[in-house]
Amino acid sequence: MAEEGRSLSYLSVEYAPLLSVAMTLVAKIVAGITFRHDLMDCIMIHVVDDLLLSEVGTAFATMADEGLASHRRDPIKSSVGNVAANRRRQRAVTVGKERKESLMRAKRLCRVGISGDGDVSLDNEMMIDEEQSILEAQTSSAVEGLKSAMAYQGKGAMQKRVGALRDLRRLLSKSEFPPVEAALKAGAIPILVQCLSFGSPDEQLLEAAWCLTNIAAGKPEETEALLPALPLLIAHLGEKSSLSVAEQCAWAIGNVAGEGGKLRSVLLSQGALLPLARMMLPNKGSTVKTAAWALSNLIKGPDPEAATELIRVDGVLDAIVRHLKKADDELATEVAWVIVYLSALSNVATSMLVKNDVLQLLVDRLATSNSLQLLIPVLRSLGNLVAGDFQTIYAILVPGHEITDNVIKVLVKSLKSEHRVLKKEAAWVLSNIAAGSAEHKRLINSSEAVPLLLRLLSTAPFDIRKEVAYVLGNLCVAPTEGDGKPNLILEHLVSLVGRGCLPGFIDLVRSADTEAARLGLQFMELVLRGMPNGEGPKLVEREDGIDAMERFQFHENEDLRNMANGLVDKYFGEDYGLDE
């Protein structure tokens, strides 16, 4: 997907078969899909690669959605709030699709299961081809055995069915690369759907749902093979089902939802959202965690209506607040991911979350937790709320108020973190706050954040430097309305340039990233235009800024070409240096 521009308040202008299997698993993990190894204590985690976590809300962009007009970013005319809200929607939709940077969210491979019977010998090492072939043959045989057991009507029929299901489930749970294709070719889905029929004993339902959970961890077309099973999986989420059966079915549905928008739409049309939402209402338990995880997969777009529908379910907002306030880190992490997608996709949800003190609860979690798995979605949620509802947020984030000071403190904590993803997310949040009122700009400029930002601008990886540059750039201009160039906050510009930020912006001009290059050119324009006593051109020349701009003389990007050539002509023309 091509990178969109973003709005700023100041912008002026040798084992091929094994490799194939491994790649398939990685693709499923990226899509938010996992399989179960064994049935006890379903603990989910969100596996996060620092390099992969900038897709839901790292910048501002344009996108048509839910009552907001689609518009090309006009850095002076457009509302930063609307553009930021559109950007977080675009980023939320991108998660779960192909992406250059993405989020990997997966459950931990369970060694034991929901009902407490750990009976699988697990293979942690990759199988050789011969072993995989044996496993596939055993799986095909197990499916045939299950068919025979389901047809048997004599004494001990139920035990025979459960035993056959358990044999199949063990084979589908034994390896990190379950023999899904073999199971499907043998006709597993129709017989497993039959095993889910109402009136079946819980043990049978549990084993069948577990088999389907792991089949859903296959390739996309293998996951789609579960379509005939979805109505019954959803039906068993209801209150008449035991908690263990409901949880296992929720897990299977979560894996299906993680495959993509098409299957999410099917699940939503079949009514999966409401029973999953109700499963999240109790105070604790693995069922709540599983339901929250499945919901976060189900509502993550592209259709934003599911997020709005979820927040309006009676009791859901109260449950979110309660879990975020009192739950352990594992449950709070799953709930925080639900908040990520609610705040990324629904203005209604964003407003309701803010008005129910979720902002303060997120700040509290950021201040007290050191769990990376929790901090990432909490910080992402905080950024989405700040970017999504400026009017409400800025009524709360009043300079001088305790909550505002606490927000800055937790963002400073994240900037100091060893984890690059936390640094980048914190800079994104700060860039949105810095795009606000003059008071918010002064608050950040006088905080501990600025020295950290200046250091990151010169030493951090490129993606973080770009986020940091937005913060520093926004600090240097006053909010403006209408046409024309924005007014400078000269005190901030002089201070930041004096503390050595200009080389960092000129480095961005030299980058191949057009967004970063544009940002660097815009800041150079501020320096050239605004530094006192005509010092701007000399400062830019001293840092080889002229050479950086001249690379755009014949650049294919017309905007950048015109911007750079215009600055060179205006400030470094024939008369430049004659006074000396």
XYZ file of C-alpha atoms in Angstrom:
580
model
C 0.000 0.000 0.000
C 1.378 3.359 -0.904
C 2.168 5.600 2.009
C -0.249 8.457 2.361
C 0.722 11.955 3.309
C -0.242 13.267 6.673
C -1.460 16.570 7.910
C 0.462 18.848 10.207
C -0.554 22.118 11.678
C 2.492 23.774 10.166
C 2.813 22.236 6.713
C 3.232 24.835 4.066
C 3.613 23.488 1.169
C 18.158 -26.265 0.528
C 14.466 -26.963 2.444
C 11.992 -25.736 0.026
C 9.015 -27.814 1.309
C 9.847 -26.948 4.922
C 10.314 -23.318 3.995
C 6.906 -23.290 2.365
C 5.308 -24.723 5.500
C 7.099 -22.211 7.697
C 6.024 -19.314 5.523
C 2.439 -20.524 5.711
C 2.573 -20.512 9.513
C 4.085 -17.048 9.613
C 1.387 -15.774 7.294
C -1.280 -17.155 9.610
C 0.327 -15.618 12.672
C 0.437 -12.276 10.935
C -3.238 -12.650 10.168
C -3.980 -13.216 13.847
C -4.602 -16.968 13.586
C -3.243 -19.752 15.791
C -3.875 -23.368 16.564
C -4.095 -25.223 19.861
C -1.716 -27.905 21.052
C -3.634 -29.050 24.091
C -6.739 -28.191 25.948
C -6.004 -26.458 29.462
C -5.457 -22.860 30.517
C -5.832 -20.928 27.252
C -3.416 -18.071 27.675
C -3.164 -15.667 24.785
C -0.352 -13.344 23.980
C 0.157 -10.778 21.312
C 3.516 -11.417 19.663
C 4.941 -8.107 18.614
C 7.944 -7.380 16.466
C 9.294 -3.917 17.097
C 9.814 -3.445 13.397
C 6.262 -4.411 12.601
C 4.141 -2.233 14.802
C 3.476 1.000 13.082
C 0.402 0.148 11.054
C -2.462 1.235 13.306
C -1.970 4.848 13.838
C 1.536 6.071 13.241
C 0.690 9.115 11.193
C -2.016 11.269 9.729
C -3.652 10.462 6.383
C -6.772 10.771 4.323
C -9.465 8.176 3.802
C -13.214 8.279 3.325
C -15.115 6.741 6.216
C -18.122 6.995 8.490
C -19.308 10.527 7.997
C -15.925 12.101 7.368
C -15.411 13.477 3.889
C -12.539 12.136 1.903
C -10.125 14.902 1.166
C -6.584 15.295 -0.033
C -4.495 16.639 2.772
C -4.200 20.382 2.668
C -1.738 21.179 5.407
C -3.144 24.589 6.204
C -6.837 24.278 5.426
C -7.613 20.792 6.689
C -8.545 19.857 10.209
C -5.747 17.942 11.856
C -8.331 16.070 13.931
C -10.306 14.747 10.990
C -7.189 13.779 9.087
C -5.712 12.051 12.121
C -8.923 10.127 12.702
C -8.946 8.988 9.085
C -5.328 7.904 9.372
C -5.948 5.696 12.378
C -8.848 4.064 10.502
C -6.644 3.357 7.519
C -3.990 1.872 9.761
C -6.517 -0.279 11.616
C -7.847 -1.682 8.365
C -4.318 -2.427 7.194
C -3.672 -4.723 10.159
C -4.467 -8.265 9.052
C -3.712 -7.566 5.385
C -0.483 -7.620 3.485
C 1.693 -4.836 4.791
C 5.242 -3.636 4.884
C 5.016 -2.993 8.562
C 2.432 -4.917 10.491
C 1.261 -6.341 13.727
C 1.706 -9.989 14.581
C -0.904 -11.072 17.087
C -1.032 -14.728 18.130
C -2.092 -16.942 20.978
C 0.517 -18.877 22.803
C 0.564 -22.482 21.668
C -1.214 -24.229 24.535
C 0.495 -27.205 26.163
C -2.606 -28.016 28.181
C -6.178 -27.111 27.529
C -9.474 -25.713 28.739
C -10.761 -28.898 30.380
C -7.486 -29.740 32.115
C -6.515 -32.937 30.283
C -2.981 -32.626 29.019
C -2.428 -35.755 26.995
C -0.475 -34.752 23.893
C 3.173 -35.475 23.263
C 4.371 -32.282 21.605
C 6.936 -32.011 18.858
C 8.829 -28.736 19.218
C 11.254 -29.332 16.380
C 10.423 -29.111 12.720
C 9.495 -32.450 11.226
C 11.389 -33.993 8.362
C 9.409 -34.868 5.254
C 9.073 -38.554 6.194
C 7.677 -37.725 9.631
C 5.253 -35.226 8.143
C 4.062 -37.835 5.640
C 3.455 -40.317 8.447
C 1.503 -37.704 10.403
C -0.643 -36.904 7.380
C -1.389 -40.606 6.793
C -2.317 -41.011 10.438
C -4.602 -37.996 10.188
C -6.422 -39.371 7.162
C -6.858 -42.653 9.004
C -8.155 -40.832 12.081
C -10.805 -39.034 10.042
C -11.964 -42.356 8.613
C -12.043 -43.751 12.149
C -14.202 -40.817 13.249
C -16.629 -41.435 10.417
C -16.955 -45.076 11.503
C -17.442 -44.047 15.134
C -20.203 -41.588 14.218
C -22.000 -44.309 12.236
C -21.780 -46.781 15.101
C -25.001 -47.013 17.172
C -24.200 -49.876 19.558
C -23.154 -49.986 23.187
C -20.522 -47.402 24.137
C -21.171 -45.321 21.036
C -20.544 -42.029 22.812
C -17.192 -43.150 24.242
C -16.229 -44.439 20.796
C -17.029 -41.056 19.194
C -15.132 -39.093 21.818
C -12.163 -41.451 21.540
C -12.058 -41.033 17.758
C -12.314 -37.225 18.119
C -9.525 -37.239 20.660
C -7.288 -39.233 18.308
C -7.848 -36.667 15.541
C -7.385 -33.746 17.887
C -4.059 -35.141 19.151
C -2.770 -35.418 15.594
C -3.884 -31.850 14.804
C -2.157 -30.627 17.994
C 1.071 -32.608 17.873
C 3.122 -30.492 15.489
C 3.618 -26.787 14.984
C 2.541 -27.532 11.418
C -0.749 -29.387 11.798
C -1.766 -31.768 8.980
C -4.777 -29.650 8.037
C -4.711 -30.449 4.332
C -4.765 -34.176 5.018
C -7.708 -33.753 7.387
C -9.670 -31.735 4.852
C -8.982 -34.139 1.982
C -10.240 -36.979 4.161
C -13.509 -35.118 4.719
C -13.041 -33.871 8.273
C -15.304 -30.804 8.132
C -18.698 -32.467 7.494
C -18.122 -35.075 10.202
C -16.898 -32.453 12.696
C -19.972 -30.332 11.989
C -22.062 -33.412 12.743
C -20.190 -33.758 16.046
C -21.284 -30.213 16.982
C -24.979 -31.032 16.807
C -27.117 -29.918 19.738
C -27.670 -32.508 22.437
C -24.160 -33.892 22.071
C -22.193 -34.330 25.311
C -19.794 -31.543 26.263
C -16.741 -33.774 25.862
C -17.687 -34.433 22.235
C -18.429 -30.756 21.551
C -15.153 -29.708 23.120
C -13.032 -32.123 21.099
C -14.796 -31.236 17.836
C -14.411 -27.494 18.409
C -10.752 -27.971 19.244
C -10.179 -29.850 15.972
C -11.853 -27.005 14.104
C -9.737 -24.449 15.970
C -6.545 -26.000 14.676
C -7.900 -26.504 11.174
C -8.572 -22.763 11.151
C -4.819 -22.299 11.560
C -4.220 -23.553 8.040
C -3.901 -21.667 4.809
C -6.598 -19.144 3.868
C -8.506 -21.641 1.736
C -8.287 -24.165 4.586
C -9.703 -21.643 7.020
C -12.537 -20.929 4.606
C -13.372 -24.638 4.709
C -14.861 -23.954 8.154
C -17.765 -21.996 6.645
C -20.260 -24.879 7.125
C -19.261 -25.087 10.819
C -19.682 -21.392 11.658
C -23.412 -21.377 12.505
C -22.985 -24.143 15.075
C -19.786 -22.660 16.501
C -21.651 -19.389 17.004
C -24.688 -21.147 18.460
C -22.523 -22.851 21.079
C -21.384 -19.444 22.334
C -24.751 -19.048 24.007
C -25.602 -19.198 27.683
C -26.898 -22.781 27.466
C -23.398 -24.032 26.619
C -20.815 -24.891 29.241
C -18.038 -22.336 29.699
C -15.417 -24.723 28.326
C -17.392 -25.423 25.146
C -18.232 -21.750 24.647
C -14.614 -20.748 25.115
C -13.351 -23.341 22.657
C -15.864 -22.218 20.071
C -14.842 -18.592 20.667
C -11.245 -19.559 20.051
C -12.158 -21.216 16.739
C -14.203 -18.164 15.713
C -11.317 -15.863 16.646
C -9.019 -17.792 14.351
C -11.520 -17.582 11.510
C -11.993 -13.847 12.085
C -8.238 -13.367 11.949
C -8.132 -14.586 8.362
C -9.523 -11.427 6.835
C -12.410 -9.126 6.135
C -14.423 -11.591 4.035
C -14.731 -14.137 6.828
C -15.253 -11.409 9.422
C -18.225 -10.210 7.416
C -19.652 -13.727 7.338
C -19.258 -14.083 11.093
C -20.871 -10.713 11.728
C -23.785 -11.475 9.421
C -24.349 -14.732 11.293
C -24.509 -12.986 14.654
C -21.149 -13.787 16.240
C -20.603 -10.374 17.828
C -23.327 -10.283 20.483
C -22.621 -13.646 22.183
C -18.877 -12.927 22.143
C -19.548 -9.532 23.696
C -21.606 -11.109 26.475
C -18.773 -13.547 27.182
C -16.552 -10.575 27.973
C -18.817 -9.259 30.742
C -17.744 -11.442 33.721
C -15.010 -10.154 35.998
C -12.332 -12.742 35.292
C -11.479 -16.096 33.768
C -9.842 -17.485 30.681
C -13.191 -17.310 28.879
C -13.161 -13.516 29.175
C -9.659 -13.351 27.724
C -10.547 -15.637 24.842
C -13.684 -13.660 24.072
C -11.794 -10.347 24.129
C -9.154 -11.732 21.787
C -11.774 -13.063 19.390
C -13.633 -9.725 19.466
C -10.480 -7.779 18.676
C -10.089 -9.944 15.561
C -13.764 -9.650 14.675
C -14.085 -5.858 14.785
C -10.846 -4.806 13.156
C -12.336 -3.807 9.852
C -12.608 -2.930 7.134
C -16.247 -2.278 8.059
C -16.279 0.107 11.053
C -19.889 -0.644 11.948
C -18.929 -3.665 14.047
C -16.880 -1.477 16.389
C -19.806 0.869 16.922
C -22.175 -2.063 17.409
C -19.869 -3.600 20.026
C -19.522 -0.474 22.156
C -23.309 -0.139 22.213
C -23.886 -3.661 23.565
C -25.306 -3.317 27.052
C -22.567 -3.782 29.646
C -19.598 -3.823 27.285
C -18.336 -0.326 28.076
C -18.620 -0.971 31.822
C -16.753 -4.271 31.379
C -13.972 -2.569 29.433
C -13.562 0.037 32.154
C -13.663 -2.591 34.908
C -11.136 -4.908 33.239
C -8.787 -2.078 32.406
C -8.934 -0.888 36.010
C -8.739 -4.161 37.946
C -7.734 -7.073 35.706
C -4.340 -8.746 35.626
C -1.949 -7.867 32.826
C -3.010 -10.781 30.619
C -6.697 -9.882 30.584
C -5.964 -6.151 30.448
C -3.811 -6.782 27.378
C -6.653 -8.476 25.504
C -9.083 -5.733 26.505
C -6.602 -3.061 25.444
C -6.503 -4.571 21.958
C -10.287 -4.301 21.817
C -9.901 -0.609 22.699
C -7.305 -0.215 19.945
C -9.810 -1.203 17.272
C -12.776 0.541 18.857
C -10.869 3.824 18.975
C -9.365 3.331 15.529
C -12.601 2.631 13.699
C -15.508 4.273 15.470
C -16.004 7.908 16.391
C -18.944 6.837 18.553
C -16.751 4.417 20.485
C -13.966 6.984 20.803
C -16.300 9.534 22.333
C -17.845 7.010 24.744
C -14.431 5.752 25.851
C -13.152 9.244 26.535
C -16.255 10.256 28.448
C -15.954 7.182 30.680
C -12.421 7.976 31.884
C -10.694 5.355 29.736
C -7.985 7.905 28.975
C -7.045 8.108 32.646
C -7.112 4.316 33.002
C -4.766 3.953 30.034
C -2.408 6.489 31.582
C -2.496 4.585 34.879
C -1.613 1.328 33.142
C 1.237 2.983 31.262
C 2.582 4.398 34.491
C 2.475 1.174 36.521
C 3.101 -1.703 34.097
C 6.346 -2.939 32.594
C 4.723 -5.609 30.416
C 5.563 -4.901 26.794
C 2.596 -6.988 25.640
C 0.310 -4.684 27.624
C 2.087 -1.383 27.066
C 1.899 -1.618 23.283
C -1.902 -1.763 22.936
C -2.369 0.658 25.826
C -0.120 3.240 24.217
C -1.728 2.626 20.828
C -5.161 3.160 22.356
C -4.035 6.367 24.007
C -2.751 7.639 20.691
C -5.982 6.743 18.916
C -8.063 8.594 21.484
C -5.889 11.692 21.291
C -5.976 11.621 17.491
C -9.640 10.828 17.215
C -11.666 13.278 19.260
C -9.786 16.543 19.572
C -12.645 18.577 20.962
C -13.254 16.176 23.827
C -9.613 15.349 24.417
C -8.479 18.931 24.597
C -11.249 19.658 27.048
C -9.620 17.030 29.285
C -5.937 17.547 28.486
C -5.824 21.030 29.920
C -2.311 22.285 30.671
C -1.838 22.444 34.417
C -4.296 19.655 35.149
C -2.994 16.486 36.779
C -4.115 14.153 34.005
C -2.305 16.254 31.409
C 0.932 16.155 33.386
C 0.499 12.411 33.828
C 0.033 11.899 30.088
C 3.304 13.696 29.393
C 5.058 11.649 32.103
C 3.996 8.292 30.680
C 4.964 9.401 27.181
C 8.385 10.420 28.489
C 8.634 6.970 30.103
C 7.936 5.387 26.733
C 10.480 7.591 24.963
C 13.074 6.309 27.449
C 12.126 2.674 26.827
C 14.514 0.181 25.256
C 11.746 -0.890 22.900
C 11.642 1.023 19.648
C 7.935 0.448 19.163
C 7.154 2.285 22.415
C 9.365 5.176 21.375
C 7.655 5.460 18.030
C 4.149 5.213 19.448
C 4.938 7.828 22.093
C 6.269 10.214 19.470
C 3.093 9.751 17.448
C 0.928 10.633 20.436
C 3.060 13.678 21.176
C 2.828 14.828 17.560
C -0.936 14.897 17.875
C -0.875 16.811 21.136
C 1.685 19.212 19.682
C -0.679 19.889 16.791
C -3.149 21.374 19.248
C -3.294 24.694 21.022
C -0.428 27.037 21.772
C -0.736 25.990 25.424
C -0.210 22.343 24.517
C 2.836 23.263 22.456
C 4.332 25.194 25.351
C 3.601 22.308 27.720
C 5.555 19.840 25.586
C 8.329 22.307 24.808
C 9.000 22.858 28.520
C 8.844 19.160 29.406
C 11.447 16.433 29.719
C 10.274 15.097 26.373
C 12.151 17.632 24.241
C 15.747 16.601 25.149
C 14.752 12.986 24.500
C 13.191 13.898 21.180
C 16.256 15.839 20.089
C 18.490 12.880 20.843
C 16.181 10.477 19.027
C 16.124 12.754 15.974
C 19.853 12.245 15.524
C 20.332 8.666 16.785
C 17.140 6.660 16.375
C 16.119 4.406 13.468
C 14.594 6.211 10.533
C 10.926 5.521 11.301
C 11.258 6.924 14.803
C 13.165 9.962 13.558
C 10.325 10.761 11.192
C 7.752 10.619 13.991
C 9.951 12.756 16.209
C 10.325 15.325 13.456
C 6.564 15.817 13.389
C 6.545 16.595 17.090
C 9.365 19.122 16.862
C 7.945 20.703 13.747
C 4.525 21.162 15.299
C 6.067 22.838 18.319
C 7.389 25.640 16.114
C 4.161 26.943 14.613
C 1.029 28.458 16.024
C -2.419 27.101 15.168
C -3.732 28.833 12.076
C -6.947 29.120 10.137
C -7.508 29.996 6.500
C -4.928 30.385 3.792
C -1.366 31.524 4.032
C 1.729 30.365 5.822
C 1.407 29.529 9.506
C 2.717 31.859 12.141
C 5.948 30.856 13.765
C 6.459 30.323 17.471
C 9.844 31.952 17.224
C 10.932 31.139 20.753
C 10.482 27.416 20.122
C 12.125 27.521 16.684
C 15.193 29.390 17.925
C 15.516 27.081 20.940
C 15.268 23.861 18.949
C 17.604 25.024 16.192
C 20.045 26.209 18.848
C 19.957 22.767 20.414
C 20.984 21.154 17.134
C 17.834 19.842 15.487
C 18.496 21.230 11.983
C 20.940 18.488 10.822
C 18.323 15.881 11.676
C 15.750 17.563 9.448
C 18.258 17.975 6.615
C 19.019 14.242 6.880
C 15.316 13.636 6.281
C 15.527 15.757 3.128
C 18.213 13.395 1.843
C 16.109 10.295 2.478
C 14.320 8.356 -0.258
C 11.079 8.617 1.708
C 9.040 11.393 0.093
C 7.018 12.070 3.230
C 10.173 12.504 5.286
C 11.803 14.617 2.589
C 8.762 16.890 2.472
C 8.827 17.227 6.251
C 12.501 18.160 6.191
C 11.951 20.746 3.469
C 9.064 22.268 5.392
C 11.165 22.680 8.504
C 13.995 24.180 6.453
C 11.489 26.711 5.134
C 10.652 27.686 8.701
C 14.338 28.168 9.480
C 15.025 30.136 6.313
C 12.027 32.352 6.838
C 11.979 32.736 10.580
C 15.401 32.752 12.180
C 16.288 36.227 13.464
C 18.802 38.510 11.788
C 18.677 36.585 8.524
C 20.646 33.713 10.042
C 18.477 31.017 8.442
C 20.276 30.730 5.084
C 23.678 30.603 6.757
C 22.561 27.866 9.132
C 21.128 25.815 6.290
C 24.240 26.294 4.160
C 26.482 25.318 7.078
C 24.709 21.960 7.342
C 24.924 21.324 3.556
C 21.254 22.043 3.191
C 21.695 23.608 -0.246
C 23.165 20.386 -1.587
C 20.317 18.444 0.010
C 17.749 20.623 -1.750
C 19.493 20.592 -5.116
C 18.966 16.831 -5.402
C 15.329 17.687 -6.108
C 16.149 19.905 -9.086
C 14.891 17.264 -11.525
C 12.972 15.099 -9.075
C 9.943 13.151 -10.354
C 7.783 14.402 -7.484
C 6.490 17.748 -8.645
C 5.588 19.039 -5.191
C 9.009 18.305 -3.765
C 10.733 19.635 -6.872
C 8.860 22.906 -6.747
C 9.292 23.276 -3.018
C 13.053 22.693 -3.053
C 13.721 24.764 -6.171
C 11.592 27.555 -4.777
C 13.554 27.682 -1.542
C 16.891 27.657 -3.359
C 15.789 30.426 -5.712
C 14.356 32.575 -2.961
C 17.049 32.318 -0.344
C 20.171 31.349 -2.302
C 19.797 33.311 -5.521
C 22.292 35.504 -7.323
C 22.393 38.044 -4.508
C 23.081 35.533 -1.744
C 26.282 36.378 0.110
C 26.898 39.742 -1.586
C 26.462 41.625 1.683
C 29.441 39.785 3.077
